[in-house]
Coordinates of C-alpha atoms in Angstrom, one line a residue:
X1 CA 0.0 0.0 0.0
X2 CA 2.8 2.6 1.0
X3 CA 3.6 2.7 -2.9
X4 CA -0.1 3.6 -3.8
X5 CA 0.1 6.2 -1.3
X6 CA 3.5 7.7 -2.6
X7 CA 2.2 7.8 -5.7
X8 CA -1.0 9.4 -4.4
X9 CA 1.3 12.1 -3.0
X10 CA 3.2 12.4 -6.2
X11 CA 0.1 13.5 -7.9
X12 CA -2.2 15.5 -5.5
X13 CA 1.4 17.9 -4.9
X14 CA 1.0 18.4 -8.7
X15 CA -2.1 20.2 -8.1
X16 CA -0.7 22.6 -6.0
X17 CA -0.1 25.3 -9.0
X18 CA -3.8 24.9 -9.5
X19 CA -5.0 29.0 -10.6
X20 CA -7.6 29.1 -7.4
X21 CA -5.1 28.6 -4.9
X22 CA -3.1 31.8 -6.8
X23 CA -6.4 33.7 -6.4
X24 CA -7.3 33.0 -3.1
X25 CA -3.5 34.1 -1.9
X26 CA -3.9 37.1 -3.6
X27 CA -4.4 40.3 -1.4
X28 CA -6.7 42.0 -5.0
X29 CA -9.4 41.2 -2.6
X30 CA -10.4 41.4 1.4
X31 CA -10.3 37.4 2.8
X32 CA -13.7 37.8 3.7
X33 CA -14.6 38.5 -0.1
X34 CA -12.4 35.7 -0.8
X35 CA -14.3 33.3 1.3
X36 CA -17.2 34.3 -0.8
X37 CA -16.8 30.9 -2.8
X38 CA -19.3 28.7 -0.5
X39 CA -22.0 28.7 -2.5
X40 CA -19.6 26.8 -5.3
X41 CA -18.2 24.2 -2.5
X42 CA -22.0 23.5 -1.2
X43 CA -23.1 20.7 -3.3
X44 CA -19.7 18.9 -1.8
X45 CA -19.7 19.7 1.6
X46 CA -23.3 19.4 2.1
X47 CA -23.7 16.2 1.0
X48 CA -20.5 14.7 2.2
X49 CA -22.6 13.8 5.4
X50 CA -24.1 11.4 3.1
X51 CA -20.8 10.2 1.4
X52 CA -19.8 9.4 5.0
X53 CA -22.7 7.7 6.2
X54 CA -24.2 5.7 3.5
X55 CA -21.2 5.1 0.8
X56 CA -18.1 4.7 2.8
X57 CA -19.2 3.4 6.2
X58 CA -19.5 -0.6 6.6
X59 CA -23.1 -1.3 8.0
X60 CA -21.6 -4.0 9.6
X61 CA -17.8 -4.1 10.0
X62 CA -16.1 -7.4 9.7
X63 CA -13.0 -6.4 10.8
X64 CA -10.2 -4.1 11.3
X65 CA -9.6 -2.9 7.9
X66 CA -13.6 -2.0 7.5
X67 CA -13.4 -0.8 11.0
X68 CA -10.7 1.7 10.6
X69 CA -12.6 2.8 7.7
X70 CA -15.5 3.5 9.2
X71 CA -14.4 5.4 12.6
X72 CA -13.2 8.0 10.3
X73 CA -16.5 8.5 8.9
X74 CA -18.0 9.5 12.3
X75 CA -15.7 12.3 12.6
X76 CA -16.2 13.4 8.9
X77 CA -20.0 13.3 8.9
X78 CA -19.9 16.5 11.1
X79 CA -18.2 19.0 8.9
X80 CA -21.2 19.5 6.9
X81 CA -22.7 21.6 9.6
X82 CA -19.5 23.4 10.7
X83 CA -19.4 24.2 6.9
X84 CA -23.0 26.0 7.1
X85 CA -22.2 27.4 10.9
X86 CA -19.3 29.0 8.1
X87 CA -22.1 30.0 5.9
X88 CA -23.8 31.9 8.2
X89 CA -21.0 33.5 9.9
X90 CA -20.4 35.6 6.9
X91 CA -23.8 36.5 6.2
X92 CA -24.4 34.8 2.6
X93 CA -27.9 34.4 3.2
X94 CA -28.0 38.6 2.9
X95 CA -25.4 38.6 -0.2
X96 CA -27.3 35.9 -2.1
X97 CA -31.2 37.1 -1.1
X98 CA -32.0 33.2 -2.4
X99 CA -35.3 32.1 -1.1
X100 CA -35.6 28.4 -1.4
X101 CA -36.3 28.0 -4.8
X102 CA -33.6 29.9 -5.6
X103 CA -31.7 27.5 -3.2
X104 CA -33.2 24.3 -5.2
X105 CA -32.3 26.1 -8.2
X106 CA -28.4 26.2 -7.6
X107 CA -28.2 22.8 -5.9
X108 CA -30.0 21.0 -8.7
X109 CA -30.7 23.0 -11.9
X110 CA -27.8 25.8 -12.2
X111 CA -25.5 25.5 -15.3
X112 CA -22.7 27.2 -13.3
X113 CA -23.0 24.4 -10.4
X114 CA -23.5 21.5 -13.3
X115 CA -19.5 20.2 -13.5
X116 CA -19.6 20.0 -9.7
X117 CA -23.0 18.4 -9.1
X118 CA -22.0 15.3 -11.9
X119 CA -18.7 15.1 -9.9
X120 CA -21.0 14.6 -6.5
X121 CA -22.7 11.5 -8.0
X122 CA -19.4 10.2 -8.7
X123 CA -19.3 10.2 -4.9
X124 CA -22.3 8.4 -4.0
X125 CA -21.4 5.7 -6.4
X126 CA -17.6 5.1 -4.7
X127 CA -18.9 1.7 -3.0
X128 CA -20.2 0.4 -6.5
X129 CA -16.6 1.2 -7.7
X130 CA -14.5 -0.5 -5.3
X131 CA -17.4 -3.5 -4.6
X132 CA -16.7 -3.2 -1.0
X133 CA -13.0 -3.7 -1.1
X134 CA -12.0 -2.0 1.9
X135 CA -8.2 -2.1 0.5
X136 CA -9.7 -0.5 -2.3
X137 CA -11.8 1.6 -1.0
X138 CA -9.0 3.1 1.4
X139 CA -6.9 4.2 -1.4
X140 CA -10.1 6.4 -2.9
X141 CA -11.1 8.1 0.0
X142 CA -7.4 8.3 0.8
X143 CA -7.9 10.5 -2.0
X144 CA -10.3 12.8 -1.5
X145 CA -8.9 13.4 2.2
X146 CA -5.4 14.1 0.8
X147 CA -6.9 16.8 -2.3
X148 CA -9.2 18.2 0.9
X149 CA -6.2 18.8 3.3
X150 CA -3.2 19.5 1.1
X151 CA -4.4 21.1 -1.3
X152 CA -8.1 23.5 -0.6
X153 CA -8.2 23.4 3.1
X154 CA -5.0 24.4 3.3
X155 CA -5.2 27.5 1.0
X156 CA -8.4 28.4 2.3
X157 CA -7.9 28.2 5.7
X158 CA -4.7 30.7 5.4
X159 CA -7.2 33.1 4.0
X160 CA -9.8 32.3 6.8
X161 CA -6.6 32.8 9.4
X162 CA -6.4 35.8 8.0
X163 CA -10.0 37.4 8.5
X164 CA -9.8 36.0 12.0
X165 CA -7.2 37.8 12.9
X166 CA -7.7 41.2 11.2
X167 CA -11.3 40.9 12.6
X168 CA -11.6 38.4 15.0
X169 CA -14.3 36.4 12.8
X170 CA -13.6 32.5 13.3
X171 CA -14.6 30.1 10.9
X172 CA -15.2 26.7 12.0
X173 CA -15.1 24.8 8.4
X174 CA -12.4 26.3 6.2
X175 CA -10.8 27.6 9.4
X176 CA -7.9 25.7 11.6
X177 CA -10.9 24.0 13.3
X178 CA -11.5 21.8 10.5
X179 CA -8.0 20.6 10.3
X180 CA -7.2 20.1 13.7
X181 CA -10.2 18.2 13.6
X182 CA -9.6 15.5 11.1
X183 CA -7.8 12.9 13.7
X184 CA -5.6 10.1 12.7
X185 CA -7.7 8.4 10.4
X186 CA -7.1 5.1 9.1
X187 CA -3.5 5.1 8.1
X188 CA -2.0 3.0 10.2
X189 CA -4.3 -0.1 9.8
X190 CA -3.2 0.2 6.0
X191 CA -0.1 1.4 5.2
X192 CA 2.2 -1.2 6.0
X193 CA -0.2 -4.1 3.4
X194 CA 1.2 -5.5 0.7
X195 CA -1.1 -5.2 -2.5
X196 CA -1.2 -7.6 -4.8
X197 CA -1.0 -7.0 -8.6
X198 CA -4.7 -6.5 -9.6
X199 CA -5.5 -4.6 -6.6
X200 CA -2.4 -2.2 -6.9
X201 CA -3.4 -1.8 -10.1
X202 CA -7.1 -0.9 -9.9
X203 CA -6.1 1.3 -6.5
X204 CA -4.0 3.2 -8.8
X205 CA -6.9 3.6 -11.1
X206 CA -9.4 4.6 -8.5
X207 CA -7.2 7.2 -7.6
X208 CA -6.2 8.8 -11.0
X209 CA -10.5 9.1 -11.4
X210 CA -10.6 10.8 -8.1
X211 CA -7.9 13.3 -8.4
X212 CA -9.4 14.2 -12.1
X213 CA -12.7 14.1 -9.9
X214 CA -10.7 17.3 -7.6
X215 CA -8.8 18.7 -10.2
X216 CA -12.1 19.6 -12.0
X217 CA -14.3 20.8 -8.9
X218 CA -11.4 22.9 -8.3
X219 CA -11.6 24.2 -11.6
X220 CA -15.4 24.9 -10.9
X221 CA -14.6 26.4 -7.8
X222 CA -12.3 29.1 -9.3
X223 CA -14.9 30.2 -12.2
X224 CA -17.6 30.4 -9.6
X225 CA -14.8 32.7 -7.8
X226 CA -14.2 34.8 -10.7
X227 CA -17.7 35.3 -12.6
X228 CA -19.5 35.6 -9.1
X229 CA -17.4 36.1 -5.6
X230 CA -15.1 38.4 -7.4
X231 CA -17.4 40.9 -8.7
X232 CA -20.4 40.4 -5.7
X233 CA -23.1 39.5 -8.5
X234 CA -24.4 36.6 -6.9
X235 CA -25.7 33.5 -9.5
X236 CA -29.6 33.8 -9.9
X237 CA -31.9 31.5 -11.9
X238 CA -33.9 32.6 -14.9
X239 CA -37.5 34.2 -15.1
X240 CA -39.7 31.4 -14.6
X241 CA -40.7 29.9 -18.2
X242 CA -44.2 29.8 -19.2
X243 CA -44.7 25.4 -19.5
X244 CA -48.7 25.5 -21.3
X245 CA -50.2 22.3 -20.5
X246 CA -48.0 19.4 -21.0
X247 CA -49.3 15.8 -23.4
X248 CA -50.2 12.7 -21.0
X249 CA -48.5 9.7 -23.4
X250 CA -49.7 7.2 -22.8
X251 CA -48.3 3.7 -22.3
X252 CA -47.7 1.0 -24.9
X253 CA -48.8 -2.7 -24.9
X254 CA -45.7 -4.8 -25.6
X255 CA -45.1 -8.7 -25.0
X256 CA -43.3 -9.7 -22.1
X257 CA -40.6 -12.4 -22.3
X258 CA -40.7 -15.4 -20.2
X259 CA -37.6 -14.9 -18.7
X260 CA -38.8 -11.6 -17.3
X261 CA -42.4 -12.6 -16.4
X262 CA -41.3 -12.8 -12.2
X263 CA -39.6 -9.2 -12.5
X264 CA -42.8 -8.1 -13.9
X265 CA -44.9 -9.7 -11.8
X266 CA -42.3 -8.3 -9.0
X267 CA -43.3 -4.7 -10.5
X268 CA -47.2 -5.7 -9.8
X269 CA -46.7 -6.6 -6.4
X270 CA -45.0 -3.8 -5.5
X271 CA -47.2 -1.5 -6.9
X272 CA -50.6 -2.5 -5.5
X273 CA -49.3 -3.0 -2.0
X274 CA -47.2 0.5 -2.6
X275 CA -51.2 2.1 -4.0
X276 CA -52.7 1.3 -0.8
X277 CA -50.3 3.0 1.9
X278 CA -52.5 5.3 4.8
X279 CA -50.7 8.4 3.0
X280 CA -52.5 7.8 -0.2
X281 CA -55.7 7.1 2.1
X282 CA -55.6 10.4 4.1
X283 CA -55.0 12.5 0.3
X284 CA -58.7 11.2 -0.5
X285 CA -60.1 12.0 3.0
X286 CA -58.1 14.5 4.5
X287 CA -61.3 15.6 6.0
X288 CA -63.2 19.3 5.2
X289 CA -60.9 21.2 8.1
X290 CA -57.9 22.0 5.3
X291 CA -58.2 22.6 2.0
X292 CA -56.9 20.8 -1.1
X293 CA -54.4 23.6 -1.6
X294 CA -53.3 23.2 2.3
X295 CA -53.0 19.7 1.7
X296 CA -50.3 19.9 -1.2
X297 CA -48.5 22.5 1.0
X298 CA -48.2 20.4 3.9
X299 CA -46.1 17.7 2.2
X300 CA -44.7 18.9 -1.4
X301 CA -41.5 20.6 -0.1
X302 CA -40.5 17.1 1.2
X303 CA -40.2 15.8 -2.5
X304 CA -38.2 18.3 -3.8
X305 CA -34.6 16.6 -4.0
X306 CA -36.6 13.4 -5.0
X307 CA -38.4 15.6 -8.0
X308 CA -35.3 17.8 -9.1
X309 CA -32.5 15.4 -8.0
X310 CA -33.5 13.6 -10.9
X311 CA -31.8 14.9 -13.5
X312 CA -28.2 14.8 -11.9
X313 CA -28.9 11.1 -10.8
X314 CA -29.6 10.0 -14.5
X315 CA -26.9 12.3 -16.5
X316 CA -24.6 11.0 -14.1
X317 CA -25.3 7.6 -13.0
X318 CA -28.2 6.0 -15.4
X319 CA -27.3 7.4 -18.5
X320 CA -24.8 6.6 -21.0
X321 CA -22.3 9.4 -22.2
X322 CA -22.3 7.2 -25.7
X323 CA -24.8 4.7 -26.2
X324 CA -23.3 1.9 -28.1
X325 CA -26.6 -0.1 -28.6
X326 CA -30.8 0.3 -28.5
X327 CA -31.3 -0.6 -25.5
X328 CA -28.8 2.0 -23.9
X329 CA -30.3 5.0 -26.7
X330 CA -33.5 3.9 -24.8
X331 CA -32.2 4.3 -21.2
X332 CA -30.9 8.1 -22.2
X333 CA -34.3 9.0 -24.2
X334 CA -36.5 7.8 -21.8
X335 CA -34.7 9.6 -18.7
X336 CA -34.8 13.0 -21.1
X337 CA -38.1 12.6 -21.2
X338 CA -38.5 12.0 -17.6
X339 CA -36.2 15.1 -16.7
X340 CA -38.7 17.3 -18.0
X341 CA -41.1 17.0 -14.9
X342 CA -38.2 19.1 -12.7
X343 CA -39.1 22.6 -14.6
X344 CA -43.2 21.4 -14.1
X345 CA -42.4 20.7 -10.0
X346 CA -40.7 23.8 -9.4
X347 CA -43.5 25.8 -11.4
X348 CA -45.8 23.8 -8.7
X349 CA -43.6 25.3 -5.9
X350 CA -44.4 28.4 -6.9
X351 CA -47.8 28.6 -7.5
X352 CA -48.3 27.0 -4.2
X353 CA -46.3 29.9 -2.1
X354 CA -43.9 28.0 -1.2
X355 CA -41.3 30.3 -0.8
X356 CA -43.5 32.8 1.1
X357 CA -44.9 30.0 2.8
X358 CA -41.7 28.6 4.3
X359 CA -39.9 31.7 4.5
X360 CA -36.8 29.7 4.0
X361 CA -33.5 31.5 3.2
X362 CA -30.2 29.4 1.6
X363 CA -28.9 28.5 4.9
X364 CA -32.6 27.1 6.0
X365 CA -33.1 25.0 2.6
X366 CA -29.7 23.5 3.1
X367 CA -30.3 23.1 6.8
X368 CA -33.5 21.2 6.0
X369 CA -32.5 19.1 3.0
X370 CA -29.1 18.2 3.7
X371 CA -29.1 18.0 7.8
X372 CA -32.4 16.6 8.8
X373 CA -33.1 13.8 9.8
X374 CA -37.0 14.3 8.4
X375 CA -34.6 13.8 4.9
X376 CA -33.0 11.5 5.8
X377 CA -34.5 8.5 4.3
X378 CA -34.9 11.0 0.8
X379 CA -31.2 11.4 0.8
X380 CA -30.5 7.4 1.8
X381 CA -33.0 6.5 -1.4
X382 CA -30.6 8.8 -3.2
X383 CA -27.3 7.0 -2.6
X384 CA -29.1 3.9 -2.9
X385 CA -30.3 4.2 -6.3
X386 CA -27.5 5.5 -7.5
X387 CA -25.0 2.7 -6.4
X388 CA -27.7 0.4 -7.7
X389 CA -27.1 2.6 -11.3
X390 CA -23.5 2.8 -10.8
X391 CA -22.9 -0.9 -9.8
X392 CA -24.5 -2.1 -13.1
X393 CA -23.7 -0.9 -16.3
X394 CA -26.3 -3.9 -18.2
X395 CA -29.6 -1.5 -20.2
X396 CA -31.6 -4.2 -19.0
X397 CA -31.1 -3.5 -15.3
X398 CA -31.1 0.1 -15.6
X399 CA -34.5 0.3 -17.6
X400 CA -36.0 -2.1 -14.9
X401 CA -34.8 0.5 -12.5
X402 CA -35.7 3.4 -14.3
X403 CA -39.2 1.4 -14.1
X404 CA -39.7 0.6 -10.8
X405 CA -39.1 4.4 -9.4
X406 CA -40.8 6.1 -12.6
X407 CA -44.0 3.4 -11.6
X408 CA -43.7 4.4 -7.8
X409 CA -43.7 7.9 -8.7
X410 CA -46.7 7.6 -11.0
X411 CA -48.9 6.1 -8.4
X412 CA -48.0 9.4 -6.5
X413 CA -49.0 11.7 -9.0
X414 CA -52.2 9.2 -9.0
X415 CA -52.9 10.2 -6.2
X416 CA -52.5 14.4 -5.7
X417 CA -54.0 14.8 -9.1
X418 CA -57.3 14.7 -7.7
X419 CA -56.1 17.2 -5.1
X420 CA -54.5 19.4 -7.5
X421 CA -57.5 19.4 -9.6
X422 CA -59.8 20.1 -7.0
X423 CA -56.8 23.3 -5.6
X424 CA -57.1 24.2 -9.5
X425 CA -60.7 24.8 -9.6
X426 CA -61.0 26.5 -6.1
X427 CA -58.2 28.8 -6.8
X428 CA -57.3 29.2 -10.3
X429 CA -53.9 28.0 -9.4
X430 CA -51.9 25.4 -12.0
X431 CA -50.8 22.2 -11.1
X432 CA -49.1 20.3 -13.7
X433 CA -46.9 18.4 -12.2
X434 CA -49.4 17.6 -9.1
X435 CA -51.9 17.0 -11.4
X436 CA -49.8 14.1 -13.2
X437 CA -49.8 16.0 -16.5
X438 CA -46.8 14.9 -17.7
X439 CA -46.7 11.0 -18.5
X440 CA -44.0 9.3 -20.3
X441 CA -44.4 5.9 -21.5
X442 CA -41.9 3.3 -20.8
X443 CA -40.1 1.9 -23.8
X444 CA -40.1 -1.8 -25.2
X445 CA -37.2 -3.7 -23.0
X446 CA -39.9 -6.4 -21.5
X447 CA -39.6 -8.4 -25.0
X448 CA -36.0 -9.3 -24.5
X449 CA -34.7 -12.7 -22.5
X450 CA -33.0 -12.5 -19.4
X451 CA -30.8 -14.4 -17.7
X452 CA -31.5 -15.7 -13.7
X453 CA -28.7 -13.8 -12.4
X454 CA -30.6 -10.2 -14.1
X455 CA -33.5 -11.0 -12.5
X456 CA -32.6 -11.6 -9.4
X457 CA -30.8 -8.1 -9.3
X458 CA -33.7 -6.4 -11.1
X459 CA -36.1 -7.5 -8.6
X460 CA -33.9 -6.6 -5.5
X461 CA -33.8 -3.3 -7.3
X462 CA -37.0 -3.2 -7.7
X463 CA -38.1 -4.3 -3.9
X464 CA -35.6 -1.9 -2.6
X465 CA -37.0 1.1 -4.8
X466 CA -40.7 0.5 -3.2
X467 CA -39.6 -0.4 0.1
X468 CA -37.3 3.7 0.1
X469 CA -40.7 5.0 -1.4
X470 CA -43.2 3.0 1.5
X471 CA -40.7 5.0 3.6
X472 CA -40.8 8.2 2.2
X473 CA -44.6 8.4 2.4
X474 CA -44.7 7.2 5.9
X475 CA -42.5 10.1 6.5
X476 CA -45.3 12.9 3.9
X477 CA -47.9 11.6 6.5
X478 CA -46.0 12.4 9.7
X479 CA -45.0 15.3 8.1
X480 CA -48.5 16.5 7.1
X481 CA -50.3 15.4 10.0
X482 CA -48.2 17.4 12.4
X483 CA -48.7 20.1 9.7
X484 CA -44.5 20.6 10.6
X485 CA -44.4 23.3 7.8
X486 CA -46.7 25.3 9.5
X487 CA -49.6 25.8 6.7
X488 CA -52.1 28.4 8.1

C-alpha cells in the first residue's frame, strides 16, 4: 500500500499550482470576499454527510480494515454543519437574497454548479466502484482526504486565518478548526499491506479518477470565484418559463418475455401493495378542516430533492455518455423525457407559495434538505439508487430500474392529481406536475430474454426502490399530519 500512497502524494502535490489557490492568496481582494466561494463548494460539503454515512461506512464491519474505515467517517459526517455554521457567519444568506427556490435552483438546476453536481454522483457511487474492497476503497477516499487537506483546506484556511485575525471572525469549516479536527484516520491499519498485482493496479486507477474528480471541482470552484465572488453579483436563476399544458402519453402494450415474467410480476406486487399506503388514504379524505391547496403544501417541499435530483442522478449515474446499442439510446431517451417533470415541479412550488410560505432563506433550505433527519431517508434512497445505477452498467437493469421508481412515482401523481385538480378549480392556481400532466411511457425492453442472475438483481432493485418510497410516504404523512411546515 505505501507505494499507492506515494504515488497518491506524487500527484495530489502536482495540483498545487492549480490557478484558485493563486487567487485565493492574492491580497486583489479582502479574505472575507475571498471566502465568498461557498455557494460553489456546497453541493460537496453538504452532501458529504451522506458520502460518510451511507457510501463509505460498513453497515456491519467485519473487521479491522472495514473498522478503521468507518471510525473516520463519524468524525467526517460533522463537517457539513461546521461548513454552514461557516455560511452563516459571513452573512451569505443577505449577499445571495435566495429564497428556497432559488436554493433548489443552484443545488440541482444551475448550469454554473452543473461540473460539480455530476462530480458529486461520482461520490455516492464510490462503493459500487471499489465492490466493497476496503483495501480499495482506502486508497479512494485516501484521496479525497489528501486533495481536501493538502491542497483546498489548506489554501483556504490561510485566508480564513487571515480574517480572524484582522477581525476576530472565526470560521469553524475552512478555518484551523477543520484541520485540527480530522484525527488520525485510518493510516496505520493500512499502510504497511502489501497489494497484490490487480489490486495495486485498480487502486492506482481509483485514484487517478478521483484526483481528475478534484482537479475539476477545483476548476469549478475558481470560475464560480471569478464570474460571481469576485465581482459580488451573486448566480440567480432565470424568469420562470411559461410550461402550457403538458401531453399525457400514454403507455404502450408490448409482449413480455418469459424470462422476465417474475420481474414483472415483481413490479405488480410492488405497486398495489405500494397504492394502498395510509398516505394515499388520508390525500382522498383528508377531511373538510384543510383545503386541497393546504393539503399539497403540507407535504410537497419534502419531494423536492426526490423531483429535481433527478436529472443529476440519471446524466450521471443512469445514462450513458455514448450509447453503443438500442437498449442504452433507450435508457438516455426515456430519462430525457422524464427530466422534464423538474421545470413542471418547481413551477408547482411556486404557485403553491412555497417560498413565502416557508420563508426559507439558503442556509434554512440547506439546513432542511441536507441536515435533517425528516430527509434522511430521501437522501438514503438517493445514494441507494444511485449505487444500484452505478454498480450495473447492463440497459436491462437500468430500464427495470428506471421502471420501478418512474411506476412508484406515477402512483404518486395518481394520487395528488385529484387534489390538484380540486386546488385548480377552487383557486385558479396550476398544477401540472401535481396533477400528473406529464406521463411518459416506458419503452419496449420487457420483449428481451434474461438471464437468472438479471432477474434476481432487477427484482432486489425493484423491492428496494418501493420499500425507500413505503418509507418516504410514511415520513409525507408524519409530516402533514403534524402540519410541521406550519400551513395556516
Amino acid at each position: 500500500m505505501k507505494d499507492v500512497l506515494a504515488y497518491v502524494e506524487r500527484r495530489v502535490a502536482a495540483m498545487e499550482d492549480h490557478p484558485l489557490f493563486t487567487w485565493l492568496a492574492s491580497d486583489e481582494l479582502p479574505p472575507k470576499e475571498r471566502l465568498m466561494i461557498l455557494p460553489s463548494v456546497a453541493t460537496v460539503a453538504m452532501g458529504f454527510r451522506d458520502v460518510n454515512k451511507w457510501v463509505l461506512r460498513y453497515p456491519r464491519a467485519a473487521d479491522d480494515l472495514e473498522r478503521g474505515i468507518n471510525v473516520h467517517t463519524f468524525e467526517d459526517q460533522t463537517h457539513s454543519r461546521l461548513f454552514l455554521e461557516d455560511w452563516r457567519r459571513l452573512g451569505l444568506d443577505r449577499r445571495l437574497g435566495w429564497d428556497a427556490s432559488d436554493t433548489l435552483w443552484w443545488l440541482f438546476q444551475a448550469d454554473a454548479n452543473e461540473v460539480i453536481r455530476g462530480h458529486c454522483m461520482y461520490f455516492l457511487s464510490i462503493a459500487a466502484a471499489d465492490r466493497g474492497d476496503p483495501l480499495l476503497r482506502f486508497a479512494h477516499a485516501e484521496v479525497g482526504e489528501l486533495c481536501a487537506r493538502e491542497l483546498f483546506f489548506k489554501h483556504i484556511s490561510a485566508v480564513a486565518g487571515r480574517l480572524a485575525d484582522r477581525t476576530g471572525l472565526a470560521m469553524l469549516y475552512f478555518g484551523a478548526h477543520h484541520i485540527e479536527a480530522e484525527g488520525e484516520g485510518a493510516e496505520g491499519v493500512f499502510e504497511s499491506l502489501v497489494l497484490d498485482g490487480e489490486r495495486r493496479r485498480r487502486a492506482r486507477e481509483l485514484a487517478d479518477v478521483m484526483i481528475d474528480v478534484f482537479r475539476e471541482i477545483l476548476d469549478g470552484i475558481h470560475e464560480y470565484a471569478l464570474k460571481h465572488a469576485a465581482t459580488n453579483v451573486p448566480p440567480r436563476p432565470a424568469a420562470v418559463r411559461e410550461t402550457g399544458p403538458a401531453g399525457l402519453v400514454a403507455a404502450a402494450d408490448a409482449p413480455v418475455h418469459p424470462t422476465q415474467e417474475p420481474v414483472l410480476q415483481a413490479l405488480r406486487e410492488c405497486r398495489t401493495r405500494s397504492g394502498r399506503h395510509p398516505f394515499y388514504t388520508w390525500l382522498a379524505h383528508h377531511g373538510p378542516r384543510i383545503s386541497p391547496t393546504q393539503v399539497l403544501q403540507r407535504f410537497v417541499p419534502m419531494w423536492a430533492m426526490d423531483v429535481m435530483g433527478y436529472r443529476d442522478f440519471h446524466r450521471y449515474a443512469v445514462g450513458y455518455p455514448e450509447p453503443a446499442s438500442d437498449l442504452e439510446r433507450a435508457v438516455n431517451d426515456w430519462g430525457e423525457e422524464l427530466i422534464a417533470r423538474n421545470a413542471l415541479f418547481v413551477d408547482d412550488w411556486k404557485q403553491l407559495d412555497l417560498d413565502e410560505l416557508l420563508g426559507w432563506n439558503a442556509s434554512d433550505t440547506l439546513d432542511f434538505y441536507y441536515l435533517s433527519r425528516t430527509m434522511d431517508v430521501h437522501r438514503h434512497n438517493r445514494v441507494a439508487m444511485t449505487g444500484f445505477a452505478t454498480g450495473h452498467r447492463d440497459p436491462l437493469l437500468r430500464l427495470w430500474l428506471v421502471s420501478a421508481m418512474s411506476e412508484a412515482t406515477d402512483i404518486l401523481l395518481d394520487n395528488t392529481a385529484p387534489l390538484a385538480e380540486k386546488a385548480e378549480a377552487n383557486t385558479g392556481l396550476r398544477l401540472d406536475y401535481l396533477a400528473g400532466r406529464r406521463r411518459v411511457a416506458a419503452p419496449a425492453f420487457m420483449d428481451r430474454p434474461i438471464t437468472p442472475e438479471q432477474r434476481d438483481v432487477a427484482v432486489e432493485m425493484i423491492g428496494t426502490a418501493f420499500e425507500f418510497m413505503d418509507r418516504r410516504l410514511d415520513m409525507s404523512l408524519d409530516v402533514a399530519l403534524s402540519n410541521d411546515f406550519q400551513i395556516p
